[in-house]
mmCIF file of C-alpha atoms and ligand atoms in Angstrom:
data_model
loop_
_atom_site.group_PDB
_atom_site.id
_atom_site.type_symbol
_atom_site.label_atom_id
_atom_site.label_comp_id
_atom_site.label_asym_id
_atom_site.label_seq_id
_atom_site.Cartn_x
_atom_site.Cartn_y
_atom_site.Cartn_z
ATOM 1 C CA MET A 27 -4.355 14.363 -10.611
ATOM 2 C CA LYS A 28 -6.015 11.661 -8.237
ATOM 3 C CA ALA A 29 -4.076 10.651 -4.820
ATOM 4 C CA ASP A 30 -4.420 8.559 -2.177
ATOM 5 C CA LEU A 31 -2.021 9.217 0.205
ATOM 6 C CA HIS A 32 -2.665 7.221 3.218
ATOM 7 C CA VAL A 33 -3.663 2.972 2.836
ATOM 8 C CA HIS A 34 -3.092 0.508 4.401
ATOM 9 C CA SER A 35 -1.869 -2.831 3.546
ATOM 10 C CA THR A 36 -1.209 -6.448 5.483
ATOM 11 C CA ALA A 37 1.750 -5.512 6.792
ATOM 12 C CA SER A 38 -0.552 -3.268 9.567
ATOM 13 C CA ASP A 39 -3.979 -4.191 9.994
ATOM 14 C CA GLY A 40 -5.215 -3.763 6.319
ATOM 15 C CA SER A 41 -7.027 -6.962 4.315
ATOM 16 C CA LEU A 42 -5.202 -6.339 0.656
ATOM 17 C CA ALA A 43 -0.908 -7.885 0.218
ATOM 18 C CA PRO A 44 0.680 -3.822 -1.129
ATOM 19 C CA SER A 45 1.183 -5.579 -4.512
ATOM 20 C CA ALA A 46 -2.499 -5.649 -4.768
ATOM 21 C CA LEU A 47 -3.540 -2.594 -2.782
ATOM 22 C CA VAL A 48 -1.032 -1.493 -6.087
ATOM 23 C CA ALA A 49 -3.163 -3.694 -8.708
ATOM 24 C CA MET A 50 -6.404 -1.956 -7.420
ATOM 25 C CA ALA A 51 -4.794 1.993 -7.486
ATOM 26 C CA LEU A 52 -4.104 1.653 -11.210
ATOM 27 C CA GLU A 53 -7.233 0.286 -11.603
ATOM 28 C CA ARG A 54 -8.932 3.013 -10.135
ATOM 29 C CA GLY A 55 -6.827 5.177 -12.516
ATOM 30 C CA LEU A 56 -4.959 6.962 -9.444
ATOM 31 C CA ASP A 57 -1.580 8.709 -10.443
ATOM 32 C CA VAL A 58 0.018 9.221 -6.894
ATOM 33 C CA LEU A 59 -0.968 6.028 -3.477
ATOM 34 C CA ALA A 60 0.773 6.707 -0.400
ATOM 35 C CA ILE A 61 0.837 3.212 2.201
ATOM 36 C CA ALA A 62 0.948 4.316 5.280
ATOM 37 C CA ASP A 63 1.072 1.066 7.487
ATOM 38 C CA HIS A 64 1.297 1.529 11.396
ATOM 39 C CA ASP A 65 4.056 1.269 12.489
ATOM 40 C CA SER A 66 5.969 -0.792 9.481
ATOM 41 C CA VAL A 67 7.677 -0.185 6.414
ATOM 42 C CA GLU A 68 7.313 -3.405 5.743
ATOM 43 C CA GLY A 69 5.616 -3.275 2.777
ATOM 44 C CA LEU A 70 7.772 -0.723 1.340
ATOM 45 C CA ALA A 71 9.648 -2.905 -0.745
ATOM 46 C CA GLU A 72 7.350 -4.619 -2.488
ATOM 47 C CA ALA A 73 4.751 -2.075 -3.194
ATOM 48 C CA LEU A 74 7.544 -0.542 -4.884
ATOM 49 C CA ALA A 75 8.457 -2.543 -7.328
ATOM 50 C CA ALA A 76 5.367 -3.236 -8.220
ATOM 51 C CA ALA A 77 4.625 0.315 -9.508
ATOM 52 C CA ARG A 78 7.939 0.282 -10.466
ATOM 53 C CA GLY A 79 7.277 0.852 -14.759
ATOM 54 C CA THR A 80 4.045 1.499 -14.307
ATOM 55 C CA ALA A 81 2.342 5.182 -14.300
ATOM 56 C CA LEU A 82 1.518 4.715 -10.701
ATOM 57 C CA LYS A 83 3.673 7.279 -8.284
ATOM 58 C CA LEU A 84 4.066 5.430 -5.072
ATOM 59 C CA ILE A 85 5.356 7.699 -1.434
ATOM 60 C CA PRO A 86 7.063 5.375 -0.054
ATOM 61 C CA ALA A 87 5.109 6.269 4.043
ATOM 62 C CA VAL A 88 3.853 5.027 7.156
ATOM 63 C CA GLU A 89 2.000 6.368 10.693
ATOM 64 C CA LEU A 90 3.021 6.599 13.505
ATOM 65 C CA SER A 91 1.484 6.631 16.636
ATOM 66 C CA ALA A 92 2.389 8.589 19.389
ATOM 67 C CA SER A 93 1.099 10.025 22.596
ATOM 68 C CA ASP A 94 0.520 12.735 24.249
ATOM 69 C CA GLY A 95 -0.442 11.924 27.373
ATOM 70 C CA GLY A 96 -2.277 9.205 26.736
ATOM 71 C CA HIS A 97 -3.871 10.577 23.902
ATOM 72 C CA ASP A 98 -3.058 9.090 20.915
ATOM 73 C CA VAL A 99 -1.833 10.527 17.743
ATOM 74 C CA HIS A 100 -0.557 9.706 14.498
ATOM 75 C CA VAL A 101 1.939 10.842 12.047
ATOM 76 C CA LEU A 102 2.051 9.736 9.127
ATOM 77 C CA ALA A 103 5.624 10.148 7.525
ATOM 78 C CA TYR A 104 6.212 10.398 4.089
ATOM 79 C CA PHE A 105 8.681 10.215 1.331
ATOM 80 C CA VAL A 106 10.821 8.860 4.844
ATOM 81 C CA ASP A 107 13.971 6.575 4.081
ATOM 82 C CA HIS A 108 12.066 2.980 4.662
ATOM 83 C CA THR A 109 15.957 1.834 5.090
ATOM 84 C CA ASP A 110 17.028 4.147 7.924
ATOM 85 C CA ALA A 111 18.742 2.945 11.606
ATOM 86 C CA ARG A 112 16.786 5.415 13.578
ATOM 87 C CA LEU A 113 14.172 4.473 12.990
ATOM 88 C CA LEU A 114 14.107 1.086 11.947
ATOM 89 C CA GLU A 115 14.111 0.625 15.399
ATOM 90 C CA HIS A 116 11.744 3.380 15.989
ATOM 91 C CA LEU A 117 9.111 1.171 14.543
ATOM 92 C CA ALA A 118 10.764 -1.840 17.014
ATOM 93 C CA ASP A 119 10.556 -0.970 19.798
ATOM 94 C CA LEU A 120 6.564 0.134 18.515
ATOM 95 C CA ARG A 121 5.728 -2.978 17.047
ATOM 96 C CA VAL A 122 6.716 -4.418 20.589
ATOM 97 C CA SER A 123 4.712 -2.508 22.065
ATOM 98 C CA ARG A 124 2.105 -3.563 20.440
ATOM 99 C CA LEU A 125 2.822 -6.852 21.750
ATOM 100 C CA ARG A 126 2.516 -6.286 25.535
ATOM 101 C CA ARG A 127 -0.236 -3.858 24.300
ATOM 102 C CA ALA A 128 -2.390 -6.789 22.746
ATOM 103 C CA GLY A 129 -1.570 -9.237 25.239
ATOM 104 C CA SER A 130 -2.404 -7.107 28.320
ATOM 105 C CA MET A 131 -6.087 -7.229 26.491
ATOM 106 C CA VAL A 132 -6.033 -10.885 25.633
ATOM 107 C CA ALA A 133 -5.531 -11.526 28.895
ATOM 108 C CA ALA A 134 -8.376 -9.008 30.542
ATOM 109 C CA LEU A 135 -10.548 -10.918 27.714
ATOM 110 C CA CYS A 136 -10.418 -13.519 28.597
ATOM 111 C CA GLY A 137 -10.402 -13.301 32.927
ATOM 112 C CA ALA A 138 -13.666 -11.755 32.133
ATOM 113 C CA GLY A 139 -14.875 -14.341 30.645
ATOM 114 C CA TYR A 140 -14.273 -13.817 26.694
ATOM 115 C CA ASP A 141 -11.734 -16.152 26.056
ATOM 116 C CA VAL A 142 -9.845 -15.169 22.750
ATOM 117 C CA SER A 143 -6.118 -16.227 22.210
ATOM 118 C CA ILE A 144 -3.014 -14.488 21.434
ATOM 119 C CA ASP A 145 -1.676 -16.786 19.168
ATOM 120 C CA ALA A 146 -4.765 -16.400 16.830
ATOM 121 C CA VAL A 147 -4.670 -12.639 17.471
ATOM 122 C CA LEU A 148 -0.725 -13.473 15.997
ATOM 123 C CA GLU A 149 -2.309 -15.200 13.662
ATOM 124 C CA LEU A 150 -5.288 -13.093 12.472
ATOM 125 C CA SER A 151 -2.440 -10.458 12.036
ATOM 126 C CA GLY A 152 0.204 -12.479 9.734
ATOM 127 C CA GLY A 153 3.016 -10.976 10.940
ATOM 128 C CA GLY A 154 2.165 -7.509 9.978
ATOM 129 C CA ALA A 155 2.173 -4.951 12.788
ATOM 130 C CA VAL A 156 -0.395 -6.423 15.755
ATOM 131 C CA GLY A 157 -3.363 -4.289 16.704
ATOM 132 C CA ARG A 158 -7.386 -3.713 18.011
ATOM 133 C CA SER A 159 -8.588 -5.033 14.492
ATOM 134 C CA HIS A 160 -6.865 -8.242 14.865
ATOM 135 C CA VAL A 161 -8.318 -8.428 18.709
ATOM 136 C CA ALA A 162 -11.469 -7.441 17.349
ATOM 137 C CA ALA A 163 -11.564 -10.793 14.500
ATOM 138 C CA ALA A 164 -10.413 -13.162 17.308
ATOM 139 C CA LEU A 165 -13.065 -11.724 19.446
ATOM 140 C CA VAL A 166 -14.968 -12.292 16.355
ATOM 141 C CA ASP A 167 -14.354 -16.111 15.220
ATOM 142 C CA ALA A 168 -14.412 -16.708 18.662
ATOM 143 C CA GLY A 169 -18.577 -15.399 18.918
ATOM 144 C CA HIS A 170 -18.087 -12.709 21.367
ATOM 145 C CA ALA A 171 -18.649 -10.280 19.022
ATOM 146 C CA GLU A 172 -20.962 -10.447 15.215
ATOM 147 C CA SER A 173 -18.667 -7.826 13.560
ATOM 148 C CA VAL A 174 -15.012 -6.279 14.416
ATOM 149 C CA SER A 175 -17.302 -2.482 14.789
ATOM 150 C CA GLU A 176 -19.248 -3.913 17.291
ATOM 151 C CA ALA A 177 -15.936 -6.279 18.714
ATOM 152 C CA PHE A 178 -15.436 -2.106 18.966
ATOM 153 C CA ARG A 179 -18.585 -0.951 19.818
ATOM 154 C CA THR A 180 -19.031 -2.653 23.295
ATOM 155 C CA LEU A 181 -14.813 -4.534 24.165
ATOM 156 C CA ILE A 182 -11.656 -2.369 22.853
ATOM 157 C CA GLY A 183 -13.041 1.259 21.558
ATOM 158 C CA ARG A 184 -12.328 3.753 23.293
ATOM 159 C CA GLY A 185 -14.105 4.385 26.471
ATOM 160 C CA ARG A 186 -14.991 0.427 26.245
ATOM 161 C CA PRO A 187 -13.922 -1.712 28.972
ATOM 162 C CA PHE A 188 -11.043 -3.268 27.368
ATOM 163 C CA TYR A 189 -9.851 -0.769 26.068
ATOM 164 C CA VAL A 190 -6.158 -0.138 26.373
ATOM 165 C CA SER A 191 -4.057 2.797 25.470
ATOM 166 C CA LYS A 192 -0.686 2.514 23.291
ATOM 167 C CA ASP A 193 2.955 3.014 24.667
ATOM 168 C CA ALA A 194 4.227 5.354 22.688
ATOM 169 C CA ARG A 195 6.635 8.180 22.956
ATOM 170 C CA PRO A 196 5.356 12.047 22.680
ATOM 171 C CA PRO A 197 5.198 13.422 18.886
ATOM 172 C CA ARG A 198 7.719 15.187 18.921
ATOM 173 C CA ASP A 199 10.041 12.156 18.942
ATOM 174 C CA VAL A 200 8.338 10.770 16.131
ATOM 175 C CA ILE A 201 9.294 13.641 14.694
ATOM 176 C CA ALA A 202 12.605 14.063 14.620
ATOM 177 C CA THR A 203 12.638 10.082 13.939
ATOM 178 C CA ILE A 204 10.755 11.755 10.922
ATOM 179 C CA VAL A 205 12.939 13.825 10.144
ATOM 180 C CA ALA A 206 16.117 12.427 10.848
ATOM 181 C CA ALA A 207 15.092 9.855 7.604
ATOM 182 C CA GLY A 208 14.189 12.818 5.323
ATOM 183 C CA GLY A 209 10.369 11.974 5.800
ATOM 184 C CA LEU A 210 8.210 14.717 5.444
ATOM 185 C CA PRO A 211 5.437 14.675 9.321
ATOM 186 C CA VAL A 212 1.306 15.382 8.676
ATOM 187 C CA ILE A 213 -0.701 15.449 12.244
ATOM 188 C CA ALA A 214 -3.033 12.390 10.187
ATOM 189 C CA HIS A 215 -6.725 12.601 11.398
ATOM 190 C CA PRO A 216 -6.751 15.843 13.486
ATOM 191 C CA GLY A 217 -10.181 16.658 14.015
ATOM 192 C CA VAL A 218 -10.800 12.861 14.665
ATOM 193 C CA THR A 219 -7.922 12.791 17.724
ATOM 194 C CA ARG A 220 -9.221 16.650 18.299
ATOM 195 C CA ALA A 221 -4.868 17.869 17.711
ATOM 196 C CA ASP A 222 -5.835 21.332 17.668
ATOM 197 C CA GLU A 223 -5.138 22.267 21.084
ATOM 198 C CA LEU A 224 -1.348 20.302 20.152
ATOM 199 C CA LEU A 225 -0.539 21.571 16.252
ATOM 200 C CA PRO A 226 1.701 24.749 17.999
ATOM 201 C CA GLY A 227 3.808 22.615 19.586
ATOM 202 C CA LEU A 228 4.169 20.056 16.694
ATOM 203 C CA VAL A 229 4.871 22.983 14.067
ATOM 204 C CA ALA A 230 7.116 24.155 16.104
ATOM 205 C CA SER A 231 8.798 20.251 16.210
ATOM 206 C CA GLY A 232 8.866 19.846 12.633
ATOM 207 C CA LEU A 233 5.939 19.777 11.344
ATOM 208 C CA ARG A 234 4.851 19.549 8.054
ATOM 209 C CA GLY A 235 1.148 18.915 7.387
ATOM 210 C CA ILE A 236 -2.672 17.975 7.798
ATOM 211 C CA GLU A 237 -4.270 15.449 6.821
ATOM 212 C CA ALA A 238 -7.083 17.938 6.071
ATOM 213 C CA PHE A 239 -8.808 15.701 3.668
ATOM 214 C CA HIS A 240 -9.653 12.592 5.936
ATOM 215 C CA ALA A 241 -12.180 9.656 5.627
ATOM 216 C CA ASP A 242 -13.631 11.028 8.698
ATOM 217 C CA HIS A 243 -13.520 14.847 8.235
ATOM 218 C CA THR A 244 -16.619 16.133 7.977
ATOM 219 C CA PRO A 245 -16.608 19.114 4.680
ATOM 220 C CA GLN A 246 -16.001 21.745 7.610
ATOM 221 C CA GLN A 247 -13.546 19.813 9.358
ATOM 222 C CA ARG A 248 -11.354 19.593 6.072
ATOM 223 C CA SER A 249 -12.116 23.575 4.908
ATOM 224 C CA HIS A 250 -11.099 24.237 8.959
ATOM 225 C CA TYR A 251 -8.276 22.386 8.729
ATOM 226 C CA ALA A 252 -7.036 22.887 4.737
ATOM 227 C CA ALA A 253 -7.599 27.037 6.235
ATOM 228 C CA ILE A 254 -4.708 25.809 9.190
ATOM 229 C CA ALA A 255 -2.479 24.398 6.717
ATOM 230 C CA ARG A 256 -2.468 28.094 4.589
ATOM 231 C CA GLN A 257 -2.370 30.149 7.388
ATOM 232 C CA ARG A 258 0.556 28.126 8.674
ATOM 233 C CA GLY A 259 1.858 27.828 5.405
ATOM 234 C CA LEU A 260 1.965 23.466 6.142
ATOM 235 C CA LEU A 261 0.935 21.078 3.566
ATOM 236 C CA VAL A 262 -2.555 19.468 3.159
ATOM 237 C CA THR A 263 -2.618 16.004 2.491
ATOM 238 C CA GLY A 264 -5.477 13.233 2.872
ATOM 239 C CA GLY A 265 -6.928 9.347 1.450
ATOM 240 C CA SER A 266 -8.802 6.916 2.393
ATOM 241 C CA ASP A 267 -7.665 4.848 5.354
ATOM 242 C CA TYR A 268 -8.808 2.903 3.620
ATOM 243 C CA HIS A 269 -8.231 -0.987 5.211
ATOM 244 C CA GLY A 270 -9.301 -3.845 2.423
ATOM 245 C CA PRO A 271 -13.237 -4.575 1.171
ATOM 246 C CA GLY A 272 -15.585 -5.239 4.579
ATOM 247 C CA GLY A 273 -12.533 -2.662 6.596
ATOM 248 C CA PRO A 274 -13.650 0.190 8.241
ATOM 249 C CA ASN A 275 -12.954 3.480 5.549
ATOM 250 C CA PRO A 276 -14.396 3.823 2.560
ATOM 251 C CA ALA A 277 -13.051 2.714 -0.865
ATOM 252 C CA LEU A 278 -9.199 4.018 -2.073
ATOM 253 C CA GLY A 279 -9.124 6.384 -4.339
ATOM 254 C CA SER A 280 -13.032 7.810 -2.875
ATOM 255 C CA VAL A 281 -11.334 11.065 -1.034
ATOM 256 C CA ASP A 282 -10.639 14.172 -2.899
ATOM 257 C CA VAL A 283 -7.764 15.015 -2.711
ATOM 258 C CA PRO A 284 -7.275 18.828 -4.284
ATOM 259 C CA SER A 285 -4.226 18.155 -7.470
ATOM 260 C CA GLU A 286 -2.110 21.124 -5.978
ATOM 261 C CA ALA A 287 -2.014 19.966 -2.701
ATOM 262 C CA VAL A 288 -0.345 16.488 -4.363
ATOM 263 C CA GLU A 289 1.812 18.390 -6.800
ATOM 264 C CA ALA A 290 3.043 20.543 -3.295
ATOM 265 C CA LEU A 291 3.512 17.009 -1.931
ATOM 266 C CA LEU A 292 5.566 16.052 -4.587
ATOM 267 C CA ALA A 293 7.403 18.670 -5.090
ATOM 268 C CA ALA A 294 8.420 18.765 -0.938
ATOM 269 C CA GLY A 295 9.341 15.167 -0.758
ATOM 270 C CA ARG A 296 11.713 15.522 -3.853
ATOM 271 C CA PRO A 297 14.959 16.313 -2.787
HETATM 272 P P1 AMP B 28 -5.098 0.287 17.417
HETATM 273 O O1 AMP B 28 -3.575 1.135 15.876
HETATM 274 O O2 AMP B 28 -4.326 -1.098 17.339
HETATM 275 O O3 AMP B 28 -5.403 0.986 18.153
HETATM 276 O O4 AMP B 28 -5.648 0.345 16.478
HETATM 277 C C1 AMP B 28 -6.361 1.406 15.284
HETATM 278 C C2 AMP B 28 -7.227 1.132 13.544
HETATM 279 O O5 AMP B 28 -8.349 0.251 14.380
HETATM 280 C C3 AMP B 28 -7.768 1.948 13.238
HETATM 281 O O6 AMP B 28 -6.954 1.849 12.215
HETATM 282 C C4 AMP B 28 -8.633 0.982 12.135
HETATM 283 O O7 AMP B 28 -8.535 0.001 11.650
HETATM 284 C C5 AMP B 28 -9.602 0.426 13.511
HETATM 285 N N1 AMP B 28 -10.630 0.350 14.497
HETATM 286 C C6 AMP B 28 -10.870 1.562 14.966
HETATM 287 N N2 AMP B 28 -11.902 1.437 15.574
HETATM 288 C C7 AMP B 28 -12.570 0.778 14.948
HETATM 289 C C8 AMP B 28 -14.181 0.826 14.716
HETATM 290 N N3 AMP B 28 -14.781 1.257 14.931
HETATM 291 N N4 AMP B 28 -14.837 -0.195 13.949
HETATM 292 C C9 AMP B 28 -13.533 -0.986 12.969
HETATM 293 N N5 AMP B 28 -12.451 -0.748 13.822
HETATM 294 C C10 AMP B 28 -11.524 0.490 14.329
HETATM 295 ZN ZN1 ZN B 29 -5.934 0.944 11.207
HETATM 296 FE FE1 FE B 30 -5.017 7.010 12.051
HETATM 297 FE FE1 FE B 31 -4.298 5.568 9.097
#
């Protein structure tokens, strides 16, 4: 069973529309795809419609921002009810805080002589959840960086002068929202966020799985997190974190996720 359980569409900072991701997944012979946009479920209706009647199983998902003492934590939600009112309210709040944050970053950049406009950033976001990728693209368009990755490296990456942390709720609140919306909360790329010390607390709050097979995890990290999941009786997920052609992550479907893990996730997601 071939799966990619973590990809982004134009509903957040991916460059491909949800239906284009579905078409690409089918072309690559994937059996299962989960579109997990940052703080948005707005691509899911289109993706579900595109996958209907095809060989592809589309899992509705979202990657929620959480904040643990200024520390960014991402929580994936699989099989979430993307029409749940409380979830939609939580996501709307996150998108408002993303907008405010983009405004602060733009103001600070302008103050330092990097003229970029919030209108350009919003235009690049195309109405999706606005993020640093869109600020980076605006910086490139304005000639202040050669590439998106250079903009992150020099200006807006974590620890760089114009980085602004996200104003999000603690992981336990995010997990509660996901569970109430019928979803399975899974900690995203814990090796990137260095979330090891948070794991026991997250499990006590209702965490159901660990994204061990993430594109940015080394083989050692993949086995480390798969072993933790086994010990704690948690699900294991994985994916490319694909953001479209030219994006920061590898190709859709390029990260192997063990079939048993995918089957366990599908079984857990069935009511
Ligand atoms: P945000 O959620 O607004 O903080 O933005 C995080 C997103 O920025 C990630 O999901 C990636 O899509 C993108 N990103 C983070 N670091 C880099 C980087 N070094 N190069 C390119 N894109 C990046
Ligand atoms: Zn992203
Ligand atoms: Fe993430
Ligand atoms: Fe992601």
